[in-house]
CSV table of C-alpha atoms in Angstrom, one decimal:
chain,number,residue,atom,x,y,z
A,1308,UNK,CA,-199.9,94.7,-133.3
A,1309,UNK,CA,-199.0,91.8,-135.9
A,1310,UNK,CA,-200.3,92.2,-139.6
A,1311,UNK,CA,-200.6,89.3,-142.0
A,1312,UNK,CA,-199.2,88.7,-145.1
A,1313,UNK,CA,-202.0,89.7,-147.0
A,1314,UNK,CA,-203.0,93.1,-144.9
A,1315,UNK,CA,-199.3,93.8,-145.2
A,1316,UNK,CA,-199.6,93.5,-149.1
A,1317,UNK,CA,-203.4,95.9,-148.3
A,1318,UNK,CA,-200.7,98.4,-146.5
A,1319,UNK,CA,-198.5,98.8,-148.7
A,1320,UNK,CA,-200.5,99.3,-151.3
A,1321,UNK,CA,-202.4,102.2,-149.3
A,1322,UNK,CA,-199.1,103.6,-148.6
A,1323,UNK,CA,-198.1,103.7,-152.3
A,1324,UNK,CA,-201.3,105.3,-153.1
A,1325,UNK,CA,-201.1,108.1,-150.8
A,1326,UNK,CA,-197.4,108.5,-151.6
A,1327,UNK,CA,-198.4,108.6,-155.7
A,1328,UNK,CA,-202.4,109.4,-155.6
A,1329,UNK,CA,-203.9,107.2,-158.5
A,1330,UNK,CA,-207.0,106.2,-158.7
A,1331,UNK,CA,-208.1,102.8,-157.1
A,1332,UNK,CA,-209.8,99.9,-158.0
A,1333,UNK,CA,-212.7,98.9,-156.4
A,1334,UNK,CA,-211.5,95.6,-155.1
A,1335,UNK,CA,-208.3,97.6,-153.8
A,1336,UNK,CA,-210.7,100.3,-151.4
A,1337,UNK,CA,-212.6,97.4,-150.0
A,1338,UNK,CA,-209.5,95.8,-149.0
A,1339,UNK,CA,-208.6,99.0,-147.8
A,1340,UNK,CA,-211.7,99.3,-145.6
A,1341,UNK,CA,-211.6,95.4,-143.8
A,1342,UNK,CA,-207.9,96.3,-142.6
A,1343,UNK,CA,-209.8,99.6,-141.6
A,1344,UNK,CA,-212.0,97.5,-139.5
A,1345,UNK,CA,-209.4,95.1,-138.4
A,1346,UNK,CA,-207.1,97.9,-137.2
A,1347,UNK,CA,-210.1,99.6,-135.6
A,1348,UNK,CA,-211.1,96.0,-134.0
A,1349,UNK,CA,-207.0,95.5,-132.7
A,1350,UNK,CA,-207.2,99.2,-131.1
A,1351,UNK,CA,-210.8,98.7,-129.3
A,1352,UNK,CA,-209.5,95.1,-128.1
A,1353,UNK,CA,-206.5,96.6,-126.6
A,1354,UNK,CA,-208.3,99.4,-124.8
A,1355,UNK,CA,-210.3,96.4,-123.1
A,1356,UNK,CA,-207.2,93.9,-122.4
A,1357,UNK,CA,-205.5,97.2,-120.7
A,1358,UNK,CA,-208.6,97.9,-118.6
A,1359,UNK,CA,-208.8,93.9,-117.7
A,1360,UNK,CA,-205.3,94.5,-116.4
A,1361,UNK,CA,-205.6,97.7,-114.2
A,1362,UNK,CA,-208.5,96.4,-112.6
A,1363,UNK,CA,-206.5,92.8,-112.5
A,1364,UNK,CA,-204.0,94.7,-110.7
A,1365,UNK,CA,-206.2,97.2,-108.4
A,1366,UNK,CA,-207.9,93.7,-107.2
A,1367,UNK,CA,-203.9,92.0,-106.3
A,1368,UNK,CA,-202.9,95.5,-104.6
A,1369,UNK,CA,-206.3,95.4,-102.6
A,1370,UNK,CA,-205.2,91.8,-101.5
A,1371,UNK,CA,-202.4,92.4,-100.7
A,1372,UNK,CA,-199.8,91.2,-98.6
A,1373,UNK,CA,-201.4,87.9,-100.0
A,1374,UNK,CA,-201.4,88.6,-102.9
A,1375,UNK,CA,-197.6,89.5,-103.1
A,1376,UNK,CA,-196.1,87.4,-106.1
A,1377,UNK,CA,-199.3,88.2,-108.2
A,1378,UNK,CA,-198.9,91.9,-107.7
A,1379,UNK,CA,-195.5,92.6,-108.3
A,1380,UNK,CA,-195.6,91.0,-111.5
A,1381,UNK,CA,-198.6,92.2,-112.8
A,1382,UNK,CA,-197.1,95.5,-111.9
A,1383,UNK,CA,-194.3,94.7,-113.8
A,1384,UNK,CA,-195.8,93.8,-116.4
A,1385,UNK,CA,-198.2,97.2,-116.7
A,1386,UNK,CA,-194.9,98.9,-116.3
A,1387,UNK,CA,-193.9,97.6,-119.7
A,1388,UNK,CA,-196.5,98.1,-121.3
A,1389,UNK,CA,-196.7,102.6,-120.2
A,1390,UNK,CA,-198.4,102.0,-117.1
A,1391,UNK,CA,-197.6,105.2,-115.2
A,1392,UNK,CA,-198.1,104.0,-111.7
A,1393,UNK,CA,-200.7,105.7,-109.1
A,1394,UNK,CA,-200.3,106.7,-105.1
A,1395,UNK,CA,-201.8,104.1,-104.3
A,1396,UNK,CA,-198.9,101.6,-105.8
A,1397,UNK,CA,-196.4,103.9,-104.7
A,1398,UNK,CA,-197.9,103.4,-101.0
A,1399,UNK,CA,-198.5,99.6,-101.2
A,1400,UNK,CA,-194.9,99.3,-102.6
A,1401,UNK,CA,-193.6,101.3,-99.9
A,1402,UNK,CA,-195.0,98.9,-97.5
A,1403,UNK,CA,-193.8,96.1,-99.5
A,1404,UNK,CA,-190.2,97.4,-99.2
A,1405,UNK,CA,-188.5,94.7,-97.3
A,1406,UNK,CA,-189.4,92.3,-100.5
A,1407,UNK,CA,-186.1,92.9,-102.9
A,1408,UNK,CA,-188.4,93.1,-105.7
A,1409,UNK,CA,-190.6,95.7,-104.2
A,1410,UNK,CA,-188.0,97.9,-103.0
A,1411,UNK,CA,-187.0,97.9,-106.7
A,1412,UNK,CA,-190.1,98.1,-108.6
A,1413,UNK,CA,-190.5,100.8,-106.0
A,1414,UNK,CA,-187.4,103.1,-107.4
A,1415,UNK,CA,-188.8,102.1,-110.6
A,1416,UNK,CA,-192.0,103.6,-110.3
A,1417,UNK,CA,-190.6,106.7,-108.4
A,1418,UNK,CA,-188.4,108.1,-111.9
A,1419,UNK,CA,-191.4,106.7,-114.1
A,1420,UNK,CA,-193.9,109.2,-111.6
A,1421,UNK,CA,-191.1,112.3,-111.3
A,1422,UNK,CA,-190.7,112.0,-115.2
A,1423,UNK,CA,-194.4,111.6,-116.0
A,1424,UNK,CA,-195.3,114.8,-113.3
A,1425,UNK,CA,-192.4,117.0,-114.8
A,1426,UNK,CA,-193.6,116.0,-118.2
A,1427,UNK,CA,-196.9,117.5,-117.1
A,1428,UNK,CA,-195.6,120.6,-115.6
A,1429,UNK,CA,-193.4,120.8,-118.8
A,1430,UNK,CA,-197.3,120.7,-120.8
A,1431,UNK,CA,-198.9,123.2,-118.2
A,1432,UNK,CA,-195.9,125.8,-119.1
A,1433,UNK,CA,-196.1,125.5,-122.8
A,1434,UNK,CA,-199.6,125.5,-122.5
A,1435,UNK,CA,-199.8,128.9,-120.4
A,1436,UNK,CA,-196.6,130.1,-122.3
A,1437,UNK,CA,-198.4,130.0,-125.7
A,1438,UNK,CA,-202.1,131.1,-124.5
A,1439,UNK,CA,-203.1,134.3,-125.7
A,1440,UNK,CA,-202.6,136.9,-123.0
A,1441,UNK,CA,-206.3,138.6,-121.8
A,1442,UNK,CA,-206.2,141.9,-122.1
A,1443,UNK,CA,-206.9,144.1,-118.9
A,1444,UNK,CA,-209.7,146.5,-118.6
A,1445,UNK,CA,-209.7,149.4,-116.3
A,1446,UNK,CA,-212.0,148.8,-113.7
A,1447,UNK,CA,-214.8,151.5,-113.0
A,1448,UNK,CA,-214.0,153.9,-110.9
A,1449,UNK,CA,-210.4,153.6,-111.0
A,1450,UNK,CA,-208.0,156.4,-113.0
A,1451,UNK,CA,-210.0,156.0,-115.9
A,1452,UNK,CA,-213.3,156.9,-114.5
A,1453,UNK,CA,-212.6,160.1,-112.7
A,1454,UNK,CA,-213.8,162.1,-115.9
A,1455,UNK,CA,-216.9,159.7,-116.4
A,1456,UNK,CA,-220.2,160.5,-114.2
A,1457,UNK,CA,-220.9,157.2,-112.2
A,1458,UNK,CA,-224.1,155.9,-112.9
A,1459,UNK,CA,-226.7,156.8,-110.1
A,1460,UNK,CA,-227.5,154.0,-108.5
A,1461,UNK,CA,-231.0,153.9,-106.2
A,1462,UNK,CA,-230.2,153.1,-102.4
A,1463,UNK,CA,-231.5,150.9,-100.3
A,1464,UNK,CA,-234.2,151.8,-98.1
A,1465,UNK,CA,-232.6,152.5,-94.6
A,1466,UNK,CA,-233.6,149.7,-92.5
A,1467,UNK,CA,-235.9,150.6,-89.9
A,1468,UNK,CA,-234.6,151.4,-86.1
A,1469,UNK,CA,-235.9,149.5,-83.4
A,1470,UNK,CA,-235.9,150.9,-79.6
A,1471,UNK,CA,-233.5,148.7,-77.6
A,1472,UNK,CA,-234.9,146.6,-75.1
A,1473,UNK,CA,-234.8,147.3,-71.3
A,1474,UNK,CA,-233.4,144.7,-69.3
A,1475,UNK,CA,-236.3,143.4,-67.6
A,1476,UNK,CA,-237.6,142.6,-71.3
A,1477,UNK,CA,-234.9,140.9,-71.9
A,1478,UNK,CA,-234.4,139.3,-68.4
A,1479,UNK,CA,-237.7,138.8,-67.1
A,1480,UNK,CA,-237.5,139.3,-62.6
A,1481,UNK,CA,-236.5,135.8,-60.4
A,1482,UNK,CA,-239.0,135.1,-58.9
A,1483,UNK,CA,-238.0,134.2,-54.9
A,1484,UNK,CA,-238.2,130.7,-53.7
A,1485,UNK,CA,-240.6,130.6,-51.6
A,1486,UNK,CA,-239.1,129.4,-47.9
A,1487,UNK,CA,-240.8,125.4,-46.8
A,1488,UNK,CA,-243.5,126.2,-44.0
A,1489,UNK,CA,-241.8,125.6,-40.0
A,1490,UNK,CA,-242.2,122.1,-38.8
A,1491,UNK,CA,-244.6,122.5,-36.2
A,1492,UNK,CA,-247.2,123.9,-39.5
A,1493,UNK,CA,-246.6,120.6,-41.5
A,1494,UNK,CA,-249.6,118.0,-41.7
A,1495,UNK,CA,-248.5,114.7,-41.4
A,1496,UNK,CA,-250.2,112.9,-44.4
């Protein structure tokens, strides 16, 4: 981010103010507020150019091998910027490898994704590490219910018994096939 003359001069003046608090003038706390804005306006710019570029560079590493050239420098250049690369660049530089380039923007991205996971884990630890520790209860009838009365609890109703079938409920009797009549009984038709 580049600042102009005059919202350097705005700057420093804010910093010397906080530094020494004084009262301000109110031509001084407008000026103060427009390189508010004009920060706040720089910062919500950026957040759009950097989500122009990862979808720029999702659409070159769905095209690719085509896209090739495109790709590996638009991957460079999100590299530069703090991009921490994704499985799917990892896997499409992977099959890029035979391309010099690749195969080194593919080591690159390899430390950048160790060093961004251990960084996590690193986080998680501290995170658990500090967190305030749950105490345990005793659970109910354990130990420290055996001098406590348990709580009567009603029953369910017994579920009602049914006879078991017989078998020829179950498997009703074949019926025999009845045998074709003899030849010398059957009508010609």
């Amino acid at each position: 981010m580049a600042f102009s003359a005059d919202e350097l001069r705005v700057l420093r003046r804010a910093l010397a103010t906080a530094l020494n608090p004084a009262p301000l003038q109110d031509e001084d706390v407008q000026d103060c507020l427009r390189l508010a804005e004009s920060v706040d306006d720089a910062v919500r710019e950026a957040g759009r150019l950097h989500a122009f570029l990862l979808a720029d560079l999702t659409r070159y590493r769905e095209a690719l091998p085509g896209s090739l050239p495109g790709y590996l420098e638009l991957l460079q250049d999100a590299l530069a910027a703090g991009y921490d690369p994704a499985a799917d660049d990892l896997s499409a530089l992977r099959a890029l490898r035979p391309h010099p380039r690749a195969a080194y923007l593919l080591e690159r991205c390899q430390v950048l994704v160790e060093r961004s996971v251990r960084a996590r884990l690193a986080r998680v630890s501290q995170a658990v590490a500090t967190a305030p520790r749950a105490r345990l209860l005793a659970l109910p009838g354990g130990r420290a219910g055996e001098g406590e009365p348990k709580p009567s609890t009603p029953k369910p109703p017994a579920p009602v018994k049914r006879p078991a079938p017989k078998p020829s409920e179950v498997f009703p009797p074949r019926r025999r096939p009845v045998p074709p009549p003899p030849p010398e009984e059957r009508v010609a038709g």
